[in-house]
Short mmCIF file of C-alpha atoms in Angstrom, two decimals:
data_model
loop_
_atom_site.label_atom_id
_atom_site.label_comp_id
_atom_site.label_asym_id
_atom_site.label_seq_id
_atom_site.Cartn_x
_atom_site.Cartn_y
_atom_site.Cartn_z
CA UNK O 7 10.76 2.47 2.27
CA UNK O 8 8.36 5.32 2.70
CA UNK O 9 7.28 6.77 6.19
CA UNK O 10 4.13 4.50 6.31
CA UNK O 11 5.59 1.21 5.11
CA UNK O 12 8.71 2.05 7.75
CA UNK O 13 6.35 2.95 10.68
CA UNK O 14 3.89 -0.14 10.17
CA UNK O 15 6.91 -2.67 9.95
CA UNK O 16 8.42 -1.05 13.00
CA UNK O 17 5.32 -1.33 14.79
CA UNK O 18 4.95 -5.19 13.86
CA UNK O 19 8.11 -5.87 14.84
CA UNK O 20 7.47 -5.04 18.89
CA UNK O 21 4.97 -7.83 18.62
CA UNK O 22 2.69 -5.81 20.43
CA UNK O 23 -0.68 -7.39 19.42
CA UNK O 24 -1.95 -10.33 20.29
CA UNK O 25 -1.06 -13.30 18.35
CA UNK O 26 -4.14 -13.70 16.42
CA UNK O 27 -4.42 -9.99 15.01
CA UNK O 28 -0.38 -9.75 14.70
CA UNK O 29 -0.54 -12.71 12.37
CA UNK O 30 -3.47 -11.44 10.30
CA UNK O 31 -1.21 -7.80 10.67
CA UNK O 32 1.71 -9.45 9.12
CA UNK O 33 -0.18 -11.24 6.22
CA UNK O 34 -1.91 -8.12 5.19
CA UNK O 35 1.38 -6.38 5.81
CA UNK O 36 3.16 -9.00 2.88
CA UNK O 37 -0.15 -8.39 1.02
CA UNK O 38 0.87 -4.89 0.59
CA UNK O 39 3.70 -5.64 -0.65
CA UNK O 40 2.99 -8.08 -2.95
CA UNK O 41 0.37 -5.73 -4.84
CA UNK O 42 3.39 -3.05 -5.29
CA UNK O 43 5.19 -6.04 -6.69
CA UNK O 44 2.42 -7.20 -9.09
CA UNK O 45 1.32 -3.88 -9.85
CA UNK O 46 5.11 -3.45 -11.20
CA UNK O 47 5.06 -6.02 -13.28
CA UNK O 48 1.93 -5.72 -14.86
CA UNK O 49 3.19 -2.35 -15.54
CA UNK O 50 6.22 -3.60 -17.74
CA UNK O 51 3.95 -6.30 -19.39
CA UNK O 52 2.05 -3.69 -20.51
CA UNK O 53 4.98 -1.91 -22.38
CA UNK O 54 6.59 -5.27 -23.70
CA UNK O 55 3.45 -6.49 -25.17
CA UNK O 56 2.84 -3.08 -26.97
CA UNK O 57 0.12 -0.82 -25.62
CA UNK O 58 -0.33 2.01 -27.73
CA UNK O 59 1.67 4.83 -26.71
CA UNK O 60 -1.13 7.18 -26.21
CA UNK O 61 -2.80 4.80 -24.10
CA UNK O 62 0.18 4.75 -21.66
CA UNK O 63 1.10 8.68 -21.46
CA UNK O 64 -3.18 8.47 -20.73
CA UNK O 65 -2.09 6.23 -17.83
CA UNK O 66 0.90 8.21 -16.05
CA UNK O 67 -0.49 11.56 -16.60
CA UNK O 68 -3.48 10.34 -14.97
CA UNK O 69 -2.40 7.81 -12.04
CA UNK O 70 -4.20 5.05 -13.66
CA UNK O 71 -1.63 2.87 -14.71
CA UNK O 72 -1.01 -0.76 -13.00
CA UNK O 73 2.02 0.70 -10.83
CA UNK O 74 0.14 3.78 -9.38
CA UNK O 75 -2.95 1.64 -8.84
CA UNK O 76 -1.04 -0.71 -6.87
CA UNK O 77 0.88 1.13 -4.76
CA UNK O 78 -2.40 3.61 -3.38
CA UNK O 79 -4.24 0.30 -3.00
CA UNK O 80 -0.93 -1.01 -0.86
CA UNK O 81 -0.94 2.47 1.19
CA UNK O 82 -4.36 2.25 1.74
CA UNK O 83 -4.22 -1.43 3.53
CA UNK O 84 -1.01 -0.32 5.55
CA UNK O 85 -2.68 2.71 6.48
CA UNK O 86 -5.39 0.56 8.09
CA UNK O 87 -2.62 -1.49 10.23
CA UNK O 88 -1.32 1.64 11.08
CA UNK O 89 -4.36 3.14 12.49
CA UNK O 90 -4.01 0.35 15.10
CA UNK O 91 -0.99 2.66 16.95
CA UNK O 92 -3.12 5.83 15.76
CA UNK O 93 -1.71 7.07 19.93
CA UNK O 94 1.94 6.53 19.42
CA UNK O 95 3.54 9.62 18.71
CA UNK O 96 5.30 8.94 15.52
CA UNK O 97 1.53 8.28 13.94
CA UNK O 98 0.38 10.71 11.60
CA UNK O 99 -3.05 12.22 10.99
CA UNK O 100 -2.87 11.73 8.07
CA UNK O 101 -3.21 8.27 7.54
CA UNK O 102 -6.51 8.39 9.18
CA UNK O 103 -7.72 9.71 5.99
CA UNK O 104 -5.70 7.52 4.12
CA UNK O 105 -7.18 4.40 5.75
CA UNK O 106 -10.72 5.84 5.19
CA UNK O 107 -10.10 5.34 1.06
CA UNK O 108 -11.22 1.83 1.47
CA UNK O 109 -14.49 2.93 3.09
CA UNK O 110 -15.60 4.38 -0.49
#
């Protein structure tokens, strides 16, 4: 669990919000974690069913492969929850930037 994905589910967990946004939180929250899943899996279809090689190595060298889209599309929506607790301490700046992705 990285910093973001640790401080988001620590943050859900005090139940802090109220009920309506904490439920839409949480969804989005599984969301995220769902795309990592997916983008996984996709990943390894696309080596069992034989992409050229080049193709790949095009992929990974250039952060454009299912896994690595998935997973800055997944920090990008828990960045967003996060900005929700962008006063408590442990929230960092960085994030903020993060978030913004989406707004491109």
């Amino acid at each position: 669990m990285n910093d973001l994905e640790a401080f988001v589910s620590r943050r859900l967990d005090e139940r802090s919000l109220p009920p309506n946004i904490q439920r839409s939180y949480e969804r989005l929250f599984v969301l995220s974690g769902r795309l990592r899943e997916d983008g996984e899996t996709d990943d390894w279809l696309d080596w069992a069913t034989g992409s050229a090689p080049a193709l790949k190595l095009g992929e990974y060298l250039f952060g454009v492969d299912p896994a690595s889209s998935a997973n800055r599309s997944s920090d990008s929506i828990r960045a967003v929850i996060a900005s929700a607790w962008d006063g408590h301490p442990d929230y960092r700046s960085s994030w903020s930037e993060l978030a913004r992705t989406l707004d491109r």
